[in-house]
XYZ file of C-alpha atoms in Angstrom:
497
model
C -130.190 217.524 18.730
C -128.602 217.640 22.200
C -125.915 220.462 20.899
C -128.984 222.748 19.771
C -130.971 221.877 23.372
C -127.823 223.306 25.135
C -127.026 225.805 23.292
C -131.033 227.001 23.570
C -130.773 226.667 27.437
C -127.118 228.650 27.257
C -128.908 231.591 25.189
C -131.872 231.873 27.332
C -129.769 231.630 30.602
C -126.893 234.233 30.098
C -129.141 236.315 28.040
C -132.375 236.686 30.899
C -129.428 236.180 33.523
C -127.719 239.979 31.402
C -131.021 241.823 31.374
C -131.375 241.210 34.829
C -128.343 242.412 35.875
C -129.034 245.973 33.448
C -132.090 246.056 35.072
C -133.790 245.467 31.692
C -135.751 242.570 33.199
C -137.248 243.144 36.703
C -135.479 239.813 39.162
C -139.236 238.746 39.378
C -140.149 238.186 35.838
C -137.147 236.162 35.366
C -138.243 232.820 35.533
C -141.028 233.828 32.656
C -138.864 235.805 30.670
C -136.175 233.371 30.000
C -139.120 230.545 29.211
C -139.941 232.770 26.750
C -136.394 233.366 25.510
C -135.889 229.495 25.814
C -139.206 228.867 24.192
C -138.627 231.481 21.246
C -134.868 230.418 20.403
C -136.144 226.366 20.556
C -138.677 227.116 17.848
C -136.547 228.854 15.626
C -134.349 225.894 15.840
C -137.136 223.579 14.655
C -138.135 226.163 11.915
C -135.081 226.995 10.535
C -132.976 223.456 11.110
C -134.923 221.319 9.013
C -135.216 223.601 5.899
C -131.347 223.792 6.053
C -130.817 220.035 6.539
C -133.438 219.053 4.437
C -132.774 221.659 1.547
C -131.124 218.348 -0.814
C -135.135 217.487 -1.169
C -135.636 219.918 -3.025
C -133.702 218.902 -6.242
C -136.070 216.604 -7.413
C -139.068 219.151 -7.307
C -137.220 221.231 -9.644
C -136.761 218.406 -12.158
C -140.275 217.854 -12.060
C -142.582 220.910 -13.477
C -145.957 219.236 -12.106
C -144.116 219.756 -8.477
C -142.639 222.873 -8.500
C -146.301 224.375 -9.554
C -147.989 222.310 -6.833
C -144.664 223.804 -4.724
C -145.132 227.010 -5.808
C -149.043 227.194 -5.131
C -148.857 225.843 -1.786
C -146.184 228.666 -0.567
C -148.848 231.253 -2.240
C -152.177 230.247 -0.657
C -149.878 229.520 2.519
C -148.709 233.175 2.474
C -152.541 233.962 1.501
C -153.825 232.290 4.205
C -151.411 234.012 6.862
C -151.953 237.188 6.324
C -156.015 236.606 6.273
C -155.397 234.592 10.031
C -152.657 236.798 11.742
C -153.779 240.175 10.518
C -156.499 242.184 11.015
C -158.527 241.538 7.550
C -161.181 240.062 9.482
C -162.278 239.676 13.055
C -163.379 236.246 12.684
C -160.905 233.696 14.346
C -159.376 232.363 11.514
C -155.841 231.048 13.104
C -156.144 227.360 12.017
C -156.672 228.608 8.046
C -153.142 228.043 7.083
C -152.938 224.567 8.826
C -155.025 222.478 5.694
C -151.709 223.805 3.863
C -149.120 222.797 6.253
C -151.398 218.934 6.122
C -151.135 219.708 1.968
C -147.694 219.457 2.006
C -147.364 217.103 3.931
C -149.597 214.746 1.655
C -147.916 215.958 -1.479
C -144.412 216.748 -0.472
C -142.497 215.544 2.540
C -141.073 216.582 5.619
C -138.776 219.555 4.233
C -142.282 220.910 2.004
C -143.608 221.173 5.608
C -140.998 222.986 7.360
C -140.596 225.710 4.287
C -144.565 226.150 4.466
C -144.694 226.077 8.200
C -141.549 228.641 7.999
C -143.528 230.779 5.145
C -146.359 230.909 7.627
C -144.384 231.838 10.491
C -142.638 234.577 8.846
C -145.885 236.147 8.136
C -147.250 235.689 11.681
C -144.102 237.344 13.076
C -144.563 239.873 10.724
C -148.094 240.336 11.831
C -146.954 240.310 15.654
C -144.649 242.326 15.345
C -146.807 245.154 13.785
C -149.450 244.753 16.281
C -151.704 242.561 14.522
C -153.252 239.367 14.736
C -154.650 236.886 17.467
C -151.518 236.227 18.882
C -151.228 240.457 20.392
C -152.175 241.336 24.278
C -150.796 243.211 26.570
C -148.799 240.731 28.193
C -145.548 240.636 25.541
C -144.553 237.333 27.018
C -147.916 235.938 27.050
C -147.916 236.699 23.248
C -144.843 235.689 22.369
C -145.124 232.036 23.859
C -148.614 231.676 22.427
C -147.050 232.472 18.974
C -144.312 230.135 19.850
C -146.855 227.542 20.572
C -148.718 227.799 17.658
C -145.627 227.994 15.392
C -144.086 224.968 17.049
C -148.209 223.029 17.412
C -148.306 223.816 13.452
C -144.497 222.422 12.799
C -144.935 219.435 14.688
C -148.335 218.054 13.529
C -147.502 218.459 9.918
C -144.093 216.613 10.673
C -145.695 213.885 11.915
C -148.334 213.990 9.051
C -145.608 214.174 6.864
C -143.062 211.472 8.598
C -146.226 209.116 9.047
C -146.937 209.890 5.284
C -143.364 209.062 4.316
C -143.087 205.561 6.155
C -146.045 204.949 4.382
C -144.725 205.151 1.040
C -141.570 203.508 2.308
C -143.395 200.745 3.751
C -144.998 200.699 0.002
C -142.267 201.286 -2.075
C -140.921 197.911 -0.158
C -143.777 196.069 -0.910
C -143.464 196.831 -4.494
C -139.565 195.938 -4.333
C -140.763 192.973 -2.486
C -143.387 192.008 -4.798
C -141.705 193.077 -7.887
C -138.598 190.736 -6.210
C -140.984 187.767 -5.525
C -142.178 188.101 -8.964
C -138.843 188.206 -10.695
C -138.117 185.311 -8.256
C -141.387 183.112 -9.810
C -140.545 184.197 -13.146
C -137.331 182.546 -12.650
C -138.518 179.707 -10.643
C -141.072 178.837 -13.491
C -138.366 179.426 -16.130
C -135.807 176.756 -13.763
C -138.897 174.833 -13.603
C -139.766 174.736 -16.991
C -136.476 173.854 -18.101
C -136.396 171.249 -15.458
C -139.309 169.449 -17.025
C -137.876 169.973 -20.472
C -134.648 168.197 -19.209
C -136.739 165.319 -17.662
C -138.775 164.845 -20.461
C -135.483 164.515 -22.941
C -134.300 162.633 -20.021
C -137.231 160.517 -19.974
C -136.836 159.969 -24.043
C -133.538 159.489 -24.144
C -134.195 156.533 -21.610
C -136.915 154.976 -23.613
C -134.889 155.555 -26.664
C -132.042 153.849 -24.947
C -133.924 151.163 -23.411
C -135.432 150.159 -26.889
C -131.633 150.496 -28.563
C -131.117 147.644 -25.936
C -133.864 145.485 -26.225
C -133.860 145.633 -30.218
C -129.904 145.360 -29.935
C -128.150 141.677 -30.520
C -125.700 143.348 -28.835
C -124.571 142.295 -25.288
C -123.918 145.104 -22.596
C -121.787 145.125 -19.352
C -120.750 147.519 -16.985
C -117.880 147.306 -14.712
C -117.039 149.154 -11.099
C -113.241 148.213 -11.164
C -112.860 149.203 -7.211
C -115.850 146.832 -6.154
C -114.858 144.551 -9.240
C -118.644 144.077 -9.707
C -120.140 143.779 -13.263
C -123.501 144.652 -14.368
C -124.357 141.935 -17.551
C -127.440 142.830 -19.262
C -129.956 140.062 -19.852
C -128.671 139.909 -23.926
C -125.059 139.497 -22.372
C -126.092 136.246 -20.780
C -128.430 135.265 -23.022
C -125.565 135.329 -25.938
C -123.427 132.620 -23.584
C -126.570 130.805 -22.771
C -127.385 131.926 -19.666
C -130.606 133.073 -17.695
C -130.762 136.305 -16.216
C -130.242 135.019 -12.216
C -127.914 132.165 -13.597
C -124.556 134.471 -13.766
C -123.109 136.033 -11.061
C -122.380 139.943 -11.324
C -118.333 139.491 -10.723
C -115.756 139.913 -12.959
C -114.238 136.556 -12.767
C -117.676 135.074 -14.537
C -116.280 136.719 -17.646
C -112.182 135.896 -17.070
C -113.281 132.506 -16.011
C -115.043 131.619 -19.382
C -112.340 133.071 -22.040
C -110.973 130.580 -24.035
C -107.197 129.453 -22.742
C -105.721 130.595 -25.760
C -107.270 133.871 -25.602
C -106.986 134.579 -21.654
C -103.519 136.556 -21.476
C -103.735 138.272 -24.539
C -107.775 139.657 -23.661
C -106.566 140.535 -20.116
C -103.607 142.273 -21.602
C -105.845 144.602 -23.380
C -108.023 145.295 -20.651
C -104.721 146.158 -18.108
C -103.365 148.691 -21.444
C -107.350 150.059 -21.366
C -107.043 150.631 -17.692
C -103.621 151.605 -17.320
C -102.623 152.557 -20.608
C -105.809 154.447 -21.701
C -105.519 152.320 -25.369
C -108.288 151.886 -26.635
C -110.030 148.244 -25.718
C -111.683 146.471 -29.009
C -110.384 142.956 -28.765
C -111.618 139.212 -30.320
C -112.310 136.383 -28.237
C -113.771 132.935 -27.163
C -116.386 132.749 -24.320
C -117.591 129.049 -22.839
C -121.543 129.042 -23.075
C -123.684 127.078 -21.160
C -123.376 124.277 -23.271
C -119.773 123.948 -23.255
C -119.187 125.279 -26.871
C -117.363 128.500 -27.401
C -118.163 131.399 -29.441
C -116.400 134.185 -30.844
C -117.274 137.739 -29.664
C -115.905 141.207 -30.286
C -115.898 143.447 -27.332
C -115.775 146.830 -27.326
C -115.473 148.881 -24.311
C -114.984 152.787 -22.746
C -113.356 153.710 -19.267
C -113.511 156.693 -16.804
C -110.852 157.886 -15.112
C -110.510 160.111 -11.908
C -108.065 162.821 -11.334
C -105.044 160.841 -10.451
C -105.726 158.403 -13.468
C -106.843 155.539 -12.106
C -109.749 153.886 -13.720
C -113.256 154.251 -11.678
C -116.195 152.253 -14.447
C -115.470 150.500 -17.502
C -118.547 150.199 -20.180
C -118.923 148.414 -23.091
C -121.105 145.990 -25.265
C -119.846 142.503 -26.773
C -121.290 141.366 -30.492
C -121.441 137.811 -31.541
C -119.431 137.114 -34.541
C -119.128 133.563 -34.701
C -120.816 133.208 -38.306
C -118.243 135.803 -39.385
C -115.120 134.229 -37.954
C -116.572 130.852 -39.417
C -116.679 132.186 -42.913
C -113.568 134.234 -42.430
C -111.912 130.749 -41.732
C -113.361 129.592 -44.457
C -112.068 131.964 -46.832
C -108.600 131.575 -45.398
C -108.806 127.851 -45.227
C -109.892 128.084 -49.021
C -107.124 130.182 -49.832
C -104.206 127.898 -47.962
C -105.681 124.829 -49.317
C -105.613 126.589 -53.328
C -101.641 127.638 -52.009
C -101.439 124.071 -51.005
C -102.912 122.332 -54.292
C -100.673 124.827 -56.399
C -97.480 124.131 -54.490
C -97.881 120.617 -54.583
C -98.957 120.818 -58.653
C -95.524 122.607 -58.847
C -93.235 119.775 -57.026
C -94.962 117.005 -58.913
C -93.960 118.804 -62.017
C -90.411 119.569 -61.633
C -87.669 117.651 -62.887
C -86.057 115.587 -60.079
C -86.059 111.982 -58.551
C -89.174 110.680 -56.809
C -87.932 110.935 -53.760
C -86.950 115.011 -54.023
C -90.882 115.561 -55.520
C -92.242 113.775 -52.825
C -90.132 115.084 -49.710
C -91.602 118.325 -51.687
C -94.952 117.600 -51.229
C -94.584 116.782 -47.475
C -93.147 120.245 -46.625
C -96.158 121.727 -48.697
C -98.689 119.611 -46.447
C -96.822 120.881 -43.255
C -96.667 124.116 -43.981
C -100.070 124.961 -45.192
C -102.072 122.833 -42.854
C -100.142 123.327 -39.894
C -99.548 119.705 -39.698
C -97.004 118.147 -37.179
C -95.859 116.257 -39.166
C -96.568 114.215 -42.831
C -95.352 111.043 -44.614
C -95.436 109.464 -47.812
C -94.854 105.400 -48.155
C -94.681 103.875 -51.661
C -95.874 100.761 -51.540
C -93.198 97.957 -52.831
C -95.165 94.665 -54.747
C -92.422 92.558 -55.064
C -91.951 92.513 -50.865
C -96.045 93.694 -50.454
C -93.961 96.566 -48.288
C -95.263 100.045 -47.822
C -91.168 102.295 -48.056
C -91.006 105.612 -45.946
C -89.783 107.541 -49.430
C -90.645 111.395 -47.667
C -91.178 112.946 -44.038
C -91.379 116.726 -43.169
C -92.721 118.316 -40.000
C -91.195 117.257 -36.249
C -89.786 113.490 -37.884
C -87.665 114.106 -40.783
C -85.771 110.697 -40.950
C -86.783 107.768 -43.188
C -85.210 104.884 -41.864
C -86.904 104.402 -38.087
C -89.056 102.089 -37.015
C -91.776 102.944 -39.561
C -89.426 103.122 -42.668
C -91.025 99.681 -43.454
C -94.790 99.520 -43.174
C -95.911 95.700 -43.956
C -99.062 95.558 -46.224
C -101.998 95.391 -43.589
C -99.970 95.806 -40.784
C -100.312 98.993 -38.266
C -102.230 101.410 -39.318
C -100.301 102.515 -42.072
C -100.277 98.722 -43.501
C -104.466 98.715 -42.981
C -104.689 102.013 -44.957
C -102.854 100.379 -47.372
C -104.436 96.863 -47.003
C -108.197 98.496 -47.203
C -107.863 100.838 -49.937
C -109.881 103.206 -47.119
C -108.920 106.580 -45.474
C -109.007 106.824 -41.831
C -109.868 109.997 -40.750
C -110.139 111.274 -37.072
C -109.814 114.407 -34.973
C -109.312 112.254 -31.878
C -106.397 110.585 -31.467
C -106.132 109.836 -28.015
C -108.844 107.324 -28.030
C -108.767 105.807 -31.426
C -108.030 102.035 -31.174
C -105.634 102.358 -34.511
C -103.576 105.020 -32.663
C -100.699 102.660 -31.124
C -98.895 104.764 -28.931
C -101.753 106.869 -26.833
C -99.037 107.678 -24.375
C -96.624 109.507 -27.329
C -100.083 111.145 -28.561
C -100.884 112.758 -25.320
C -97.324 113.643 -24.911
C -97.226 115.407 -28.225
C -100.456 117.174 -28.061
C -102.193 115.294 -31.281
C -105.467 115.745 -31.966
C -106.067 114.631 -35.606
C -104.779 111.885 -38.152
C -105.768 111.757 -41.553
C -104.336 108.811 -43.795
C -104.960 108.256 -47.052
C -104.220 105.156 -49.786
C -102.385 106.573 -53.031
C -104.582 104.161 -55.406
C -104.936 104.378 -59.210
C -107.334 102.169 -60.945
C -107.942 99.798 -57.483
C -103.723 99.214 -57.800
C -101.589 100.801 -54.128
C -98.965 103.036 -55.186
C -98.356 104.024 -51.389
C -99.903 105.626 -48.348
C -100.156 109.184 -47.500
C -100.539 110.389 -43.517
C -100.672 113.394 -41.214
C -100.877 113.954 -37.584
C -102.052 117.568 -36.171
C -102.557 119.614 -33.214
C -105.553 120.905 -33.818
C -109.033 119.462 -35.973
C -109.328 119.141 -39.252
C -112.386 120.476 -41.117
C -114.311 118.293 -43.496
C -112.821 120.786 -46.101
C -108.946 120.503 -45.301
C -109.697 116.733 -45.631
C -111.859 116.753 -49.008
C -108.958 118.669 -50.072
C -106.053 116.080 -48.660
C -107.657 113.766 -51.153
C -107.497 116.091 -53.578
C -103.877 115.884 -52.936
C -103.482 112.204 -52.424
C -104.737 111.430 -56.037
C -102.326 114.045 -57.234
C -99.423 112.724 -56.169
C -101.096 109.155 -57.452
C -100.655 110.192 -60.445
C -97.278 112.196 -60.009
C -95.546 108.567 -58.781
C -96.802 106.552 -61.712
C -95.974 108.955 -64.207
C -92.280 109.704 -62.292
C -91.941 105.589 -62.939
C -93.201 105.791 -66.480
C -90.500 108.403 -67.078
C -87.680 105.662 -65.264
């Protein structure tokens, strides 16, 4: 805009300042003359400029058919309307005619629809002027030139403004309806974030209550670990399976490790350090201590998570009481080594050797299938009312110590023998007939079972077993069993001599 100001004031000024010098332009009409040269060449820069810098407006009015007729009708009347105000059709003022067009466009169209009507109209009124006719002609040239110029450029900028105010209108619109149309597509998504929000918390919520009835109808026991604070959550059915109350245990590790059974301490905490470490999969058997002092068997099962650099973070899991299983699944086996037991000892009875080879037989059977420490067989001796070591298997495997000769009521061998009675016991250490307590706390024994070898209220001998561990009523039903087979093995082994 400053380049066309210059260049206006350069025109007017060496133009006025040449038809001075011809003489064209009398010195003294100088100043007016170049205001009107000035006046006339700044106009036709705000004509002209705009159509030619606005012209890309005018591709959309001829995709549009509706437009280019409205277009087309405006330029009409406009030209219409000129030639009614700046000619001499009528003698009635009627300059501002053409400007409810110039406001038309400006309504309908835009800034460069006003400067191509307000150029239409301008044509015509020059047209007009310069054939004499019109409101704009007097006597004074200059006089009518400027008040044409004024008009023109009155005209130009009122319906620019009309038309710029118009067009930050529909701006300011067309942002409200982005805006809104935004804001909308914003709720729409909000509700839809929402709504899938709530749908989350309410299968949240289910899953909880599903989960929190698995537990409480569960006989399962549930823990979870933080391995860095070592802390342990124990649900109220973990404690409740060991005996406890729910404020009675303390949330640390070491209340589990603390109550595994000795026998089963390394080889659980093994597991757990291959589960951690190892990533192998942690199912393992063991005894806890209850409340009560008795231990149970319990199956744990249990899941770990690990960070980035492998180190385990939580451990999970659940532990199921399986006592009554392990109970019967010792029964079963028990069953099983005691029908090994009776067979192998039904086979040495019946093979053809010497007493004391069928016997020694039987010993070894006892050891091996009851885990015995070891087992002896005396035959009692009439003639010297002695009870002879004939067999020993196990950790003692000589005959002729200290108790190769038993006398008839005598020790506890001899009373066994003496009373016709078993004596049966899985406490050794303790039990007056035990002898030497020291040697059975040395040696770890824990049960005795002794039994007289009597057939029709007549001793044949004594059979006896020490063991490191209890023996169940069935192991010692079944020890009978075996003592009145091998009764009836020694008498009819002395028939046959």
């Amino acid at each position: 805009m400053g380049t066309q100001s210059i260049a206006c004031l350069s025109s007017a000024t060496f133009g006025v300042l040449a038809l001075c010098l011809g003489s064209v332009v009398p010195w003294s009409e100088c100043g007016y003359t170049w205001l009107t040269w000035y006046l006339g060449d700044a106009v036709g820069v705000i004509l002209v400029a705009p159509v030619l810098l606005m012209s890309p407006m005018l591709l959309p009015v001829f995709r549009d058919t509706s437009r280019m007729v409205e277009a087309a009708t405006i330029l009409i009347l406009g030209i219409f309307a000129s030639l009614i105000a700046f000619t001499d059709v009528s003698d009635l003022p009627l300059s501002f005619l053409p400007l409810p067009l110039v406001l038309w466009a400006a309504v309908r169209g835009n800034q460069f629809a006003v400067s191509a009507t307000v150029l239409a109209l301008s044509a015509v009124a020059i047209w007009a002027f310069a054939t004499r006719q019109g409101p704009f002609v007097s006597d004074d040239l200059n006089l009518s030139l400027m008040l044409l110029q004024f008009y023109m450029a009155v005209t130009l900028v009122t319906g620019l403004a009309v038309a710029a105010a118009l067009d930050e209108r529909r701006r300011a619109e067309r942002n409200v309806r982005d805006r809104t149309l935004e804001m909308s597509r914003t709720n729409e998504r909000l509700e839809h974030e929402i709504s899938e929000r709530k749908a989350v918390e309410a299968a949240l919520r289910i899953s909880e209550e599903r989960f929190q009835l698995s537990v409480k109808g569960s006989t399962d026991g549930l823990w979870d670990w933080d391995v860095a604070s070592n802390e342990v959550h124990y649900s109220t059915r973990f404690k409740e399976l060991i005996g406890y109350q729910d404020d009675e245990l303390e949330n640390k590790f070491t209340s589990f490790e603390s109550r595994l059974h000795p026998e089963d301490h390394d080889r659980t905490m093994k597991a757990v350090a291959d589960h951690l470490e190892r990533q192998m999969p942690y199912d393992v058997e063991y005894r806890l201590r209850t409340k009560s002092g008795e231990y149970r068997w319990f199956r744990a099962r249990g899941q770990a998570i690990w960070d980035d650099a492998g180190r385990a973070t939580r451990v999970a899991g659940s532990i199921t009481d399986i006592t009554d299983r392990k109970i019967a699944e010792d029964a079963l086996t028990e069953r099983a080594r005691l029908a090994e037991l009776t067979a192998d000892v039904g086979l040495a009875l019946t093979q053809n050797a010497d007493l004391s080879t069928i016997l020694k037989a039987c010993t070894e059977a006892l050891v091996k299938h009851l885990d015995a420490a070891f087992v002896r067989i005396w035959q009692f001796n009439p003639a010297e009312n002695m009870l002879e070591l004939r067999a020993s298997s196990g950790m003692y495997t000589h005959i002729d110590g200290p108790h190769g000769r038993v006398p008839l009521g005598k020790l506890k061998i001899g009373l066994i023998g003496s009373e016709r009675k078993p004596h049966l016991t899985n406490q050794v250490v303790g039990d007056p007939r035990i002898g030497d307590q020291d040697w059975a706390k040395r040696e770890g024994m824990v049960a005795f079972a002794g039994y007289p070898l009597v057939l029709d209220d007549r001793l044949t001998g004594v059979m006896a077993l020490f063991a490191r561990r209890p023996l169940s009523e069935v192991t010692t039903r079944a020890m009978g069993a075996v003592a009145d087979a091998i009764v009836l093995g020694i008498e009819r082994k002395q028939a046959e001599e």
